[in-house]
XYZ file of C-alpha atoms in Angstrom:
102
model
C -9.035 -24.850 1.101
C -9.382 -20.828 0.736
C -7.870 -19.114 -2.286
C -5.072 -16.645 -1.262
C -5.582 -12.908 -2.129
C -2.580 -11.225 -2.850
C -2.697 -7.650 -1.344
C -0.688 -4.681 -1.552
C -1.393 -2.172 1.146
C -0.980 1.634 1.222
C -0.254 3.536 4.092
C 0.640 7.315 5.044
C 1.025 7.127 8.882
C 1.221 4.762 11.953
C -0.264 1.632 10.305
C -2.929 0.789 12.750
C -5.236 -0.423 10.247
C -2.149 -2.430 8.498
C -1.532 -3.902 12.114
C -5.105 -5.173 11.887
C -4.593 -6.690 8.484
C -1.553 -8.309 9.533
C -2.884 -9.829 12.887
C -5.968 -11.113 10.633
C -3.573 -13.282 8.689
C -3.016 -15.461 11.679
C -6.914 -16.049 12.047
C -7.176 -17.439 8.494
C -7.558 -14.180 6.587
C -6.852 -15.347 3.279
C -5.447 -11.928 2.231
C -1.576 -12.570 1.928
C 0.053 -9.100 2.191
C 2.945 -8.952 -0.576
C 4.219 -5.371 0.399
C 3.158 -2.054 2.157
C 3.831 1.293 0.349
C 3.791 4.505 2.004
C 4.265 7.990 0.554
C 5.847 9.043 3.680
C 9.444 7.614 4.772
C 8.572 8.479 8.246
C 5.186 6.372 8.215
C 5.578 4.065 11.323
C 3.569 1.444 9.375
C 6.670 0.901 7.718
C 8.300 -0.589 10.965
C 5.015 -2.611 11.481
C 5.295 -4.197 8.237
C 9.293 -4.979 8.284
C 8.707 -6.408 11.779
C 6.372 -8.975 10.182
C 8.520 -9.552 7.304
C 6.668 -7.734 4.606
C 8.408 -5.776 1.930
C 8.041 -2.172 1.982
C 8.689 0.738 -0.086
C 8.410 4.432 -0.024
C 7.063 6.774 -2.983
C 7.507 10.325 -1.924
C 4.580 11.907 -3.716
C 6.557 15.528 -3.025
C 8.912 14.175 -5.541
C 6.655 14.613 -8.526
C 5.278 17.507 -10.337
C 1.640 16.362 -10.436
C -0.952 14.168 -9.015
C -1.037 12.253 -12.258
C 2.885 11.566 -12.441
C 2.575 10.476 -8.882
C -0.231 7.968 -9.477
C 1.328 6.851 -12.614
C 4.706 6.014 -10.439
C 2.456 4.232 -7.833
C 0.586 2.062 -10.558
C 3.919 0.948 -11.828
C 5.095 -0.023 -8.250
C 2.105 -1.656 -7.135
C 1.882 -3.615 -10.716
C 5.309 -5.222 -9.677
C 3.849 -6.909 -7.145
C 0.951 -8.309 -9.325
C -1.606 -7.992 -6.581
C -5.290 -9.234 -6.800
C -6.360 -6.361 -4.538
C -5.189 -2.944 -3.147
C -6.074 -1.996 0.262
C -5.813 1.827 1.302
C -5.335 1.603 5.071
C -5.140 5.079 6.253
C -3.507 6.257 2.856
C -3.921 10.018 3.010
C -3.711 10.960 -0.879
C -6.501 11.711 -3.139
C -5.938 9.148 -6.183
C -6.702 10.220 -9.810
C -9.749 8.783 -11.747
C -7.036 6.926 -13.902
C -5.374 5.320 -10.915
C -8.996 4.128 -9.756
C -9.515 2.706 -12.914
C -6.246 1.101 -13.384
């Protein structure tokens, strides 16, 4: 029996990479997508995730005064899902060293 790997996926756009991950779950991929988070409310990938029954959230980077403030809020949001792995699937933001270390 393969252990499950809880995953949070970060996206910014259409979600074609996300769709490949969703499809791979049916092929025995041990990744279990717990949530999809986008930095843009109009990211089509959110619709893909919702269609697959995956919880979604939006954290608009424009609502933050600095990259560090956005990353801190993103870390807190991600941590709420207790993932084993975070996948950047077309996420179009440069992340701070503090985020990457976390």
